[in-house]
Coordinates of C-alpha atoms and ligand atoms in Angstrom, one line a residue:
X3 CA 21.7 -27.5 7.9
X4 CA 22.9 -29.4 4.9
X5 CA 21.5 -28.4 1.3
X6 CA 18.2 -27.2 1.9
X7 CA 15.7 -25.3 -0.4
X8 CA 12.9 -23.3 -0.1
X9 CA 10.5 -21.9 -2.8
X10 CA 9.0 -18.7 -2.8
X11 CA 5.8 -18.2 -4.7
X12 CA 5.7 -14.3 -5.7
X13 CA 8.2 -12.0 -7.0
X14 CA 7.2 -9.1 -5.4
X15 CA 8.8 -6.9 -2.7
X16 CA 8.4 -10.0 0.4
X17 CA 9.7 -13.0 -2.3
X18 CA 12.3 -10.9 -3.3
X19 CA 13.3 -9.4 -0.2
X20 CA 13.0 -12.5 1.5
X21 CA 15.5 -14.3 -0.9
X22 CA 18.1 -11.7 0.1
X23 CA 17.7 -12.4 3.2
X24 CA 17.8 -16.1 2.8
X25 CA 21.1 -15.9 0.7
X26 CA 22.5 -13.5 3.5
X27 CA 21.6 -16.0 6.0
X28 CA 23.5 -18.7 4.1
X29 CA 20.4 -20.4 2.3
X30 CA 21.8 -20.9 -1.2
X31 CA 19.0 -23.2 -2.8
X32 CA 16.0 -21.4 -3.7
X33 CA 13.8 -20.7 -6.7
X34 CA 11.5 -18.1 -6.5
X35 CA 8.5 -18.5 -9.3
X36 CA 6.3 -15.4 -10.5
X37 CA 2.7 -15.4 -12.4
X38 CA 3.5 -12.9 -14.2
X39 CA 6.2 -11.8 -16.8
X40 CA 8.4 -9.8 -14.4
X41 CA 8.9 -9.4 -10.7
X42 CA 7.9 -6.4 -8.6
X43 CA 4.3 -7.5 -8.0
X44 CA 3.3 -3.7 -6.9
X45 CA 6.3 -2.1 -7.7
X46 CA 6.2 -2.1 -11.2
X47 CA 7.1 1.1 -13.5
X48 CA 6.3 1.6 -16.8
X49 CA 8.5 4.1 -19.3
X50 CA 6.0 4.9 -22.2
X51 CA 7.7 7.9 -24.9
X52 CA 9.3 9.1 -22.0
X53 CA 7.1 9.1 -19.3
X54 CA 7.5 7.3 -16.1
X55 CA 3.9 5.6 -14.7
X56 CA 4.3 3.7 -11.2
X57 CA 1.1 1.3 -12.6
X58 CA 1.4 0.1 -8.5
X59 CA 0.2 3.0 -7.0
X60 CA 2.0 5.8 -5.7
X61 CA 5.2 4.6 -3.9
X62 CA 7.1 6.6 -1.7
X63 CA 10.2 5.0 0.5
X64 CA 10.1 6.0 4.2
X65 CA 10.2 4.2 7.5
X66 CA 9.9 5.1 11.1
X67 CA 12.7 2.4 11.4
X68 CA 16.2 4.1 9.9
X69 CA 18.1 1.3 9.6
X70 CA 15.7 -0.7 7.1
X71 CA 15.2 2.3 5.3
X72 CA 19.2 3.0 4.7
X73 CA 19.0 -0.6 3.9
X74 CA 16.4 0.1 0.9
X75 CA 18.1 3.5 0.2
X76 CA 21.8 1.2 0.0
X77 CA 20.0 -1.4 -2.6
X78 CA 19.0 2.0 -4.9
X79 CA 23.1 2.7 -4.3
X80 CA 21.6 6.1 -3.1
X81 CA 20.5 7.0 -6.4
X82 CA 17.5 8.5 -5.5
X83 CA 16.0 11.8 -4.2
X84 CA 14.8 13.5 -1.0
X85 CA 11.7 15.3 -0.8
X86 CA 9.5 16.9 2.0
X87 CA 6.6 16.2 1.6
X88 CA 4.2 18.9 0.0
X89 CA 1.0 17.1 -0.2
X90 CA -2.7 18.7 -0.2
X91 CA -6.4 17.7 0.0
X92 CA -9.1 19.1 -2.5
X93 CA -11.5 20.0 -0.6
X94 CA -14.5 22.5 -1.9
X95 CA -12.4 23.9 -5.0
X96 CA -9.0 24.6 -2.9
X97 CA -5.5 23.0 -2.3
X98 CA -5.8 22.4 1.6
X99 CA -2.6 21.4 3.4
X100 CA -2.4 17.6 4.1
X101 CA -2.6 16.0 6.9
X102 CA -6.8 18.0 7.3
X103 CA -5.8 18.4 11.1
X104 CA -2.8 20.4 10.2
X105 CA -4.0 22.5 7.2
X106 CA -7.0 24.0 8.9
X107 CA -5.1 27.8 8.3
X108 CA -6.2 27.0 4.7
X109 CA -10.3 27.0 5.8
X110 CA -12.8 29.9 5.5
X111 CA -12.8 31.1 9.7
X112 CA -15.9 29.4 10.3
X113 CA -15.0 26.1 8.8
X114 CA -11.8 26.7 11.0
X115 CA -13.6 27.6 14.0
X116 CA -16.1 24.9 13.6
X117 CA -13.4 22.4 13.6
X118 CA -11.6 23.2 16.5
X119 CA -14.6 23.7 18.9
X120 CA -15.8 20.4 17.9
X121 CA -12.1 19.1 18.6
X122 CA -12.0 20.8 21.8
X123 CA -15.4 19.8 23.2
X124 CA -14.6 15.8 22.3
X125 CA -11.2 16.4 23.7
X126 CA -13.1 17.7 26.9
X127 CA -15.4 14.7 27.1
X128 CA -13.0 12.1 26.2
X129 CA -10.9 13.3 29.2
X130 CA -14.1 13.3 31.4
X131 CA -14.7 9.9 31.0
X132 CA -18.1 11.1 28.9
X133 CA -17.7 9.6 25.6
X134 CA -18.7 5.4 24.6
X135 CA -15.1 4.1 23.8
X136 CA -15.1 3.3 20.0
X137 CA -15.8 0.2 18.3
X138 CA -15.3 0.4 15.1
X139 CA -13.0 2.8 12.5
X140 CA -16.1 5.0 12.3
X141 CA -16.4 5.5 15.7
X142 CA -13.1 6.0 16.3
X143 CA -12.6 8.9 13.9
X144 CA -15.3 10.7 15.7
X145 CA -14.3 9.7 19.3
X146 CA -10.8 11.6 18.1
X147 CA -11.0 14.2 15.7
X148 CA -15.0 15.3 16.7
X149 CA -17.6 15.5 14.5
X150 CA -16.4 18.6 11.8
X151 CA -12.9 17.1 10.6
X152 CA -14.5 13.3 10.5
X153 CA -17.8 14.3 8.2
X154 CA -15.8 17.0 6.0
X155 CA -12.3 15.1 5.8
X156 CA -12.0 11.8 7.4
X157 CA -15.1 9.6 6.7
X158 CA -16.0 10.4 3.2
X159 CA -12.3 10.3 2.1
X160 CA -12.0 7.0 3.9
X161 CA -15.3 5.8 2.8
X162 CA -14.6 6.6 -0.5
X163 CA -11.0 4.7 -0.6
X164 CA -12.2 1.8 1.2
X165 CA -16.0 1.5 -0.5
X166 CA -17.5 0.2 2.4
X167 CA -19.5 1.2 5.5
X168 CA -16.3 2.2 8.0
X169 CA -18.6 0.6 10.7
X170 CA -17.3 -2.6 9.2
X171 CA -13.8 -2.3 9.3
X172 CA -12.2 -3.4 12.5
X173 CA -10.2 -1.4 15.1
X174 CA -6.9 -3.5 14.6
X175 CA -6.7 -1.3 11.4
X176 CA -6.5 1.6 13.0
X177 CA -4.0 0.6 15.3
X178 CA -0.6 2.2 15.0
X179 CA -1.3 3.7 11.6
X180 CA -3.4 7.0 12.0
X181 CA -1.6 8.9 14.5
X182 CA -3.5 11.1 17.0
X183 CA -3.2 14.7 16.4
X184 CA -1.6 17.0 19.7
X185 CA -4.6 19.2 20.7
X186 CA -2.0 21.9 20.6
X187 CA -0.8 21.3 16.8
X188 CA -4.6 21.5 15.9
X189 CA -5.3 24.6 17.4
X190 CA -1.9 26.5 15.4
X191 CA -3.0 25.2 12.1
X192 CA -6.3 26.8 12.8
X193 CA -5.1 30.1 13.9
X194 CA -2.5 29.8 10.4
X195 CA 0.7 28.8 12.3
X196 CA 2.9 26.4 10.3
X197 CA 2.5 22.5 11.9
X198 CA 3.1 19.0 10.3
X199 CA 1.5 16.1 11.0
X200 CA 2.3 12.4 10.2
X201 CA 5.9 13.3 10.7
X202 CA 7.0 9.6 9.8
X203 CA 6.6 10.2 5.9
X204 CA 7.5 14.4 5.8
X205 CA 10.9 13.2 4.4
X206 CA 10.9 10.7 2.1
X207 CA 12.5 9.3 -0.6
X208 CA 12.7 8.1 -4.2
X209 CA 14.1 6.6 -7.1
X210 CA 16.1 9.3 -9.2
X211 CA 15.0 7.3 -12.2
X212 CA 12.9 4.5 -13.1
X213 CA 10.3 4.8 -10.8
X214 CA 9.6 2.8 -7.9
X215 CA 10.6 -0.6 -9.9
X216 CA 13.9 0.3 -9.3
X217 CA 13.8 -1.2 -6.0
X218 CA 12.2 -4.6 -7.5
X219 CA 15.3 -4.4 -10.1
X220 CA 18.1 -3.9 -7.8
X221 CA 16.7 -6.8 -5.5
X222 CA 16.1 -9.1 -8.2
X223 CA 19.7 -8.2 -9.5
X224 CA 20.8 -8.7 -6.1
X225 CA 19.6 -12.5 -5.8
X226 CA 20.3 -13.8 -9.4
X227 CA 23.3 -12.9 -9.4
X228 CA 23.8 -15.1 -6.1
X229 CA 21.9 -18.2 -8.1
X230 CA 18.7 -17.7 -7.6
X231 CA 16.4 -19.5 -9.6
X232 CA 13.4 -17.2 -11.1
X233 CA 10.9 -18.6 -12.8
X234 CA 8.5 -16.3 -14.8
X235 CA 5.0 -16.9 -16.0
X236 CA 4.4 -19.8 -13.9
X237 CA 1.4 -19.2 -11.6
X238 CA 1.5 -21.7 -9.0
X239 CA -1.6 -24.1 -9.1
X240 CA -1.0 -26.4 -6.1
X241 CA 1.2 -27.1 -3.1
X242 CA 1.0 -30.6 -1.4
X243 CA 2.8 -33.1 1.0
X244 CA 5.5 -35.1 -1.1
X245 CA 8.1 -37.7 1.1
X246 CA 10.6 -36.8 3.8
X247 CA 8.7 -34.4 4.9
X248 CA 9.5 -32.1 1.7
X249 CA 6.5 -30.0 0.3
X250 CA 5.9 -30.6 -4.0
X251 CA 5.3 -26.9 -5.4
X252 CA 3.3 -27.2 -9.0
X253 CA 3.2 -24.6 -11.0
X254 CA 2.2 -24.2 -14.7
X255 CA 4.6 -26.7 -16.4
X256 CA 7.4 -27.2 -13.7
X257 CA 7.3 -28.7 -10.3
X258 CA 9.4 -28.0 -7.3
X259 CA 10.3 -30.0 -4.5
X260 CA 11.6 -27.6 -1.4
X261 CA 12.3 -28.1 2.3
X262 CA 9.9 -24.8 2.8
X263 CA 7.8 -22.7 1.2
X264 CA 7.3 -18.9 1.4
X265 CA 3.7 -18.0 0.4
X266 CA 3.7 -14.5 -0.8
X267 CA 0.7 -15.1 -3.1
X268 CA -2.9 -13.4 -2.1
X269 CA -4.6 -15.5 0.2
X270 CA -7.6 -14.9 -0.7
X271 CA -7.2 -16.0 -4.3
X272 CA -5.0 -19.0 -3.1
X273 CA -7.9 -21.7 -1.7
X274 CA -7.4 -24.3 -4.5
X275 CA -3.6 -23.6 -4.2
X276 CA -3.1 -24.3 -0.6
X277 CA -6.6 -26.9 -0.7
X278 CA -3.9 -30.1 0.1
X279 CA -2.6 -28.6 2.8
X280 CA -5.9 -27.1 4.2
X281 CA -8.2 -28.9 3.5
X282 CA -11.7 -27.8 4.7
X283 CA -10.5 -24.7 5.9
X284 CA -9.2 -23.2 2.6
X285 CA -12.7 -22.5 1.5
X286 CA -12.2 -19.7 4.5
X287 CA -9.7 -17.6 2.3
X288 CA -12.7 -17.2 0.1
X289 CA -13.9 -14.7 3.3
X290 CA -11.3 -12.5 2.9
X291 CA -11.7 -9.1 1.7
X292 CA -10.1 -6.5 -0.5
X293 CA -10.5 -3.8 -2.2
X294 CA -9.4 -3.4 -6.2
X295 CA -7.9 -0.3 -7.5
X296 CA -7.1 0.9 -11.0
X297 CA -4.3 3.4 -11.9
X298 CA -4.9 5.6 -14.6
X299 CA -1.6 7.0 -15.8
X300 CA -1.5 10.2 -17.4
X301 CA 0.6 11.7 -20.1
X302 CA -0.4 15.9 -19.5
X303 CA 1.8 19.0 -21.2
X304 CA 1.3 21.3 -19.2
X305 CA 2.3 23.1 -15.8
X306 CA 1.7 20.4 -12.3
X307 CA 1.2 22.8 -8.8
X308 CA 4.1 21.5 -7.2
X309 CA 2.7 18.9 -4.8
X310 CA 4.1 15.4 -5.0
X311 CA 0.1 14.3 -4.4
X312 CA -3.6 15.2 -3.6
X313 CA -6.5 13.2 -2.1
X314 CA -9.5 14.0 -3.2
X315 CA -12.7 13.2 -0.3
X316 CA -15.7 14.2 -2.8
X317 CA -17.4 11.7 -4.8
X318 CA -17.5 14.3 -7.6
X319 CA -13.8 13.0 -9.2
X320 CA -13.5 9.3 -9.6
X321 CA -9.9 9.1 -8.1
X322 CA -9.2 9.2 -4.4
X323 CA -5.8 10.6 -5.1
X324 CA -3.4 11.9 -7.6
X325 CA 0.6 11.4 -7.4
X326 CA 2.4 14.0 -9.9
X327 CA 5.4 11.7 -10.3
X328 CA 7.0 13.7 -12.6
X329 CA 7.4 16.0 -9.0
X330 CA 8.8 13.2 -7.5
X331 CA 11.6 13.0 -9.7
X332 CA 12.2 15.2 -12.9
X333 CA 13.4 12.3 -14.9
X334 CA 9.4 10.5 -15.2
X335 CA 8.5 12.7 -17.5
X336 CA 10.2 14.9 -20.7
X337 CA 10.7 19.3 -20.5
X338 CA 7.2 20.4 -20.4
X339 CA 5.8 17.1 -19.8
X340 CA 3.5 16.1 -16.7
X341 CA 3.4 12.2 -15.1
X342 CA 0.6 11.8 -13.1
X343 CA -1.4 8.7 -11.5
X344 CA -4.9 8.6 -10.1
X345 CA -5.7 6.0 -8.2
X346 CA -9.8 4.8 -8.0
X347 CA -10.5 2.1 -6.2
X348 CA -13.7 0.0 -6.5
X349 CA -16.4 -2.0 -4.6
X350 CA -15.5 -5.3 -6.8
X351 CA -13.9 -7.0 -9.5
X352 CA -16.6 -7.1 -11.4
X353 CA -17.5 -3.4 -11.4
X354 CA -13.9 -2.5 -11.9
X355 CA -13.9 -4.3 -14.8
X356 CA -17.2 -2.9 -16.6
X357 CA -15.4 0.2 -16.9
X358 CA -13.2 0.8 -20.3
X359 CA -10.2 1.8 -20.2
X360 CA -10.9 5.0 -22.2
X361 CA -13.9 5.6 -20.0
X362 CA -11.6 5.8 -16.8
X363 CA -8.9 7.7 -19.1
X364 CA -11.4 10.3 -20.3
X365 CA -13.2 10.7 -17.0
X366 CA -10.1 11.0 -15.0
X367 CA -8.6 13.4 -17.1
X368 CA -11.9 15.3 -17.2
X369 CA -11.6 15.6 -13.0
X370 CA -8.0 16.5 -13.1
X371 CA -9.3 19.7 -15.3
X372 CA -11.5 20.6 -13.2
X373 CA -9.0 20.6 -10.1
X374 CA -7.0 22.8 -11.9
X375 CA -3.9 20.6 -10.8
X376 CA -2.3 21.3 -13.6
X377 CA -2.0 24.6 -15.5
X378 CA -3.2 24.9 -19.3
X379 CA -3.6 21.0 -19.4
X380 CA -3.2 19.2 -22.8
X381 CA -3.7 15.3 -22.6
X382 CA -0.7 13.5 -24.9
X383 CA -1.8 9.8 -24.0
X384 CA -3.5 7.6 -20.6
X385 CA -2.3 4.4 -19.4
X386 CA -4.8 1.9 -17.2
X387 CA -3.5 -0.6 -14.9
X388 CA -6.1 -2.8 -13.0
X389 CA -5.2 -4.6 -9.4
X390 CA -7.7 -7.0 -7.9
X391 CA -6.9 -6.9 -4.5
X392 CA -4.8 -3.3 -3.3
X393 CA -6.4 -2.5 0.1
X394 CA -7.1 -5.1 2.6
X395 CA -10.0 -4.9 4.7
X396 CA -9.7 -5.4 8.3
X397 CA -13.5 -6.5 9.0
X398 CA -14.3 -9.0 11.9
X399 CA -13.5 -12.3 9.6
X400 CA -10.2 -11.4 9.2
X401 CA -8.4 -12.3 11.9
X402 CA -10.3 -15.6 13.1
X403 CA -9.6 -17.2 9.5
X404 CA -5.7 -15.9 9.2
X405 CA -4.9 -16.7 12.8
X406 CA -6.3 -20.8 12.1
X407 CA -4.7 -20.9 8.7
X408 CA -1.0 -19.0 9.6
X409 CA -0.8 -21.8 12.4
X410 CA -1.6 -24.4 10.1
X411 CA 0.4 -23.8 7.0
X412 CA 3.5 -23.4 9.3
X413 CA 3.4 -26.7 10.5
X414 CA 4.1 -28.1 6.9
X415 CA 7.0 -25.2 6.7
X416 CA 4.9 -23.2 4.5
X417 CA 5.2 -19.4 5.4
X418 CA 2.3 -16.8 4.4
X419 CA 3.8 -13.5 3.9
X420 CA 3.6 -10.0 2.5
X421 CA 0.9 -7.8 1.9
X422 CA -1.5 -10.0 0.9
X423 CA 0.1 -13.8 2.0
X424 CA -0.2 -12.8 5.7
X425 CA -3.1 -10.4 4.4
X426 CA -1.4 -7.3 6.2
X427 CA -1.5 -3.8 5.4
X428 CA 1.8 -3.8 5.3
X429 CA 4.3 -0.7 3.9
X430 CA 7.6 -1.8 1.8
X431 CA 9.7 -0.9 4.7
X432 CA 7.0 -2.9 7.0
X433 CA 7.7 -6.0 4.7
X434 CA 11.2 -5.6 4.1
X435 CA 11.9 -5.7 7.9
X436 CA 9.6 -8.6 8.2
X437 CA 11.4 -10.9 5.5
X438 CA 14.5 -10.1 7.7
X439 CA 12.7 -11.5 10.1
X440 CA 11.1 -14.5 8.3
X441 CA 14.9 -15.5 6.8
X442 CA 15.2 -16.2 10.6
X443 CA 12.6 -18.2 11.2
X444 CA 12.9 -20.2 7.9
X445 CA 16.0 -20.8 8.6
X446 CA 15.4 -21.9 12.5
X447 CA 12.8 -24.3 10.6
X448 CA 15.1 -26.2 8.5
X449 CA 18.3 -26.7 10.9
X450 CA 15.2 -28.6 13.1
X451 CA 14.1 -30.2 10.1
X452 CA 17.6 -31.7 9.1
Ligands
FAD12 C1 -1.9 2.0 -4.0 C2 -0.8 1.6 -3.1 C3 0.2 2.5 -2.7 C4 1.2 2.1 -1.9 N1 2.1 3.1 -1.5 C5 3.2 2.7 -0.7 C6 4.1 3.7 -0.4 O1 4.1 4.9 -0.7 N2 5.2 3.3 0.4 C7 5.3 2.0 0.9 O2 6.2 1.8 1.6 N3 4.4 1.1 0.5 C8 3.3 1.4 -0.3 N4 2.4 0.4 -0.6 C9 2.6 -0.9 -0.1 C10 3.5 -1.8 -1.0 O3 3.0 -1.8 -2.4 C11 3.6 -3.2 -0.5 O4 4.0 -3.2 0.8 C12 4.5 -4.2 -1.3 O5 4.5 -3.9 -2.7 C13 3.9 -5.6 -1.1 O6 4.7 -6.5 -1.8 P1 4.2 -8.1 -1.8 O7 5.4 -8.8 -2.4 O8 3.8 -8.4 -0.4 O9 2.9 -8.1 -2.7 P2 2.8 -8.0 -4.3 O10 3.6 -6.8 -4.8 O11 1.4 -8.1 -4.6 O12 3.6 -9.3 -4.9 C14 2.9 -10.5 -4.9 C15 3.5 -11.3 -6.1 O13 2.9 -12.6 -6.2 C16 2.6 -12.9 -7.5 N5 1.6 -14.0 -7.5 C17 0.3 -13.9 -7.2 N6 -0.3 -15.1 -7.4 C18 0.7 -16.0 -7.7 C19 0.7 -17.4 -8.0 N7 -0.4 -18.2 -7.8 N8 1.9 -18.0 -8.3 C20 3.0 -17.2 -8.4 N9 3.0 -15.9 -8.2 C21 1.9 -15.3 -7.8 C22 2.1 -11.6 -8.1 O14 2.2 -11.6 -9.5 C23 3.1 -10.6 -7.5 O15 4.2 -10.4 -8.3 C24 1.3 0.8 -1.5 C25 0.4 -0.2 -1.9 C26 -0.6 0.2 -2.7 C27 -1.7 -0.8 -3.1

């Protein structure tokens, strides 16, 4: 293969997961460069007076797939902890166990039987052949769960999350991710018997200190000390044809010339970026949709209900969901201390942003008393960390652009990946596996290109 390089534009978990598995695969050239002023895109953790904020998002490590995830668990050298999961939904003023299929024992009887009649009879139907098959997410959550469980649960928490009319949000979302519940599990929650759903993240893991960022950190130590260049603070602006078949990466102040690139930048933000190599179509990116998200840290004395987090389906609190991280590991926050995140997502940049900081502080705080999440609250400090794009949306656009513009960019040896480079609601352990697989390719790509 000779001395070849690749760049990788993004230090998050697919640049610097995909390094490692470059260097593994005996790719010793590469230079990975970062916008901002430290790697971890997502999976960033803040310490503030001794509280521990995942400004990310809550991030928990789990994977249907055991071997990535002893991979992750063997970066963290095991340091971390094991939890099941105790996890709830707020629904009308009480803790209701999570996932809603499975915690109907904690309803009033009639909400109970009203759920699982409605179950039954679109189980019946569905069987028979009698119901339209779904088109849409919408659709789909009532052709499966029946009408109770999708308009008290499903659809307003998902509408709420995802701030957009769930007729619009494509099928191929769906796929794989929300599991269908047994008939027979449904029907034990609702008569109080003890059943889990969602089985893939009941156990899970994470960091014994540091937060989530410890992952990021024992990657990023992982590649530089194996040479990897990181540059920080350097968005890139442009990527372009140079001689030889190479690809010239600018970013601000330094230029790169690679064999291949790795594109883990979001897509839709990257049209002037990838413009050269394009062209005409780039102004498609400009299509693609996602959602932004805030996350309001919060420093609470106090006494945290010992769930590890809580969704919240009623437009009457701003978040969607709390994580109480300092459940998830005693060391995020100080003796009598609380660390909590709410996460509220929002239709668009621009109303994201003409909310304060101490607005969203004050107003999330405010909800969070009134949840009674936490006993004998008293606020020390809030934190606010703003995302522009968190949740892709899967509407009909989506795949016609990514499918024209994947096959282009690889032509030139330019790879989209991660969350928001292939534009993928990906996991960590979804894109750790797939920056195995990437290493692969890249490396398949410059033994034909030598
Ligand atoms: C709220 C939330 C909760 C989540 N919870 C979980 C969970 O519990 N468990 C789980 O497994 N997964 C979870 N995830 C998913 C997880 O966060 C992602 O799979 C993962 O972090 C994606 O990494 P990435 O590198 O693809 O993207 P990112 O983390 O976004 O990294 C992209 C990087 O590119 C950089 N960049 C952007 N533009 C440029 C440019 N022009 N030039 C150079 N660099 C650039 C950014 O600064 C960033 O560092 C969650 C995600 C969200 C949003």
């Amino acid at each position: 293969m000779g001395r070849k390089s690749v760049c990788i534009v993004g230090g998050g978990l697919a640049g610097l997961s995909t390094a490692y598995h470059l260097l593994i695969k005996g790719v010793k050239d590469i230079t990975l460069i970062e916008l901002s002023d430290r790697v971890g895109g997502l999976l960033k953790s803040e310490v503030i007076s001794g509280y521990t904020f995942d400004v990310g998002g809550s991030h928990i490590l789990f994977s249907k797939n055991l071997r990535t995830l002893n991979e992750m668990l063997n970066l963290l050298k095991w340091d971390v902890v094991k939890h099941y999961r105790n996890a709830k939904i707020f629904y009308k003023g009480t803790f209701v166990k999570y996932p809603f299929e499975n915690g109907l024992g904690d309803l009033p009887p009639e909400e109970r039987f009203e759920c699982v009649w409605d179950l039954i009879n679109t189980y019946v139907k569905r069987v028979k052949g009698e119901l339209p098959q779904p088109k849409n997410f919408r659709e789909w959550i009532v052709y499966v769960f029946g009408n109770a469980i999708a308009s008290k649960y499903l659809i307003p928490y998902n509408e709420k999350i995802w701030k957009v009319d769930l007729s619009e949000v494509s099928l191929e979302w769906v796929e794989g991710r929300i599991p269908n519940p047994p008939l027979e599990d449904v029907v034990k929650s609702a008569v109080g018997l003890s059943v889990e759903g969602y089985t893939h993240q009941l156990n899970f893991y994470y960091p014994s200190s540091g937060g989530i960022e410890s992952l990021a950190k024992a990657l990023s130590k992982e590649i530089v000390n194996e040479g990897v260049e990181v540059l920080l603070n350097k968005p890139v602006k442009l990527i372009r044809k140079s001689i030889n078949g190479k690809l010239l990466v600018e970013a601000e102040g330094v230029e790169k010339v690679c064999d291949a690139v790795v594109f883990t930048a979001p897509l839709n933000r990257s049209a002037e970026v990838l413009s050269e190599l394009l062209n005409d179509l780039s102004n498609s990116l400009k299509a693609l949709r996602s959602i932004p998200l805030a996350v309001v840290g919060l420093a609470v004395r106090g006494e945290a209900l010992p769930y590890h987090w809580v969704y919240f389906p009623s437009s009457k609190e701003l978040f969607h969901r709390v994580a109480i991280l300092s459940n998830f590991s005693r060391s995020n926050a100080p003796e009598g201390g609380v660390a909590l995140i709410a996460e509220v997502s929002f239709r668009s940049l621009d109303e994201m942003n003409a909310v304060s900081d101490d607005e969203l502080i004050h107003k999330v705080y405010q909800d969070l008393e009134g949840s009674g999440l936490v006993r004998n609250p008293k606020l020390e400090f809030g934190v606010v960390r703003r995302w522009a794009d968190a949740y892709i949306i899967y509407d009909t656009i989506r795949s016609s652009v990514l499918k024209e513009v994947v096959n282009k960019l690889r032509i030139y040896g330019v790879y989209p990946h991660g969350r928001f480079g292939s534009w993928e609601y990906l996991n960590m352990d979804a894109v750790y596996e797939k920056s195995a697989k990437l290493a692969d390719e890249v490396v398949t790509y410059l033994t034909r290109a030598s």
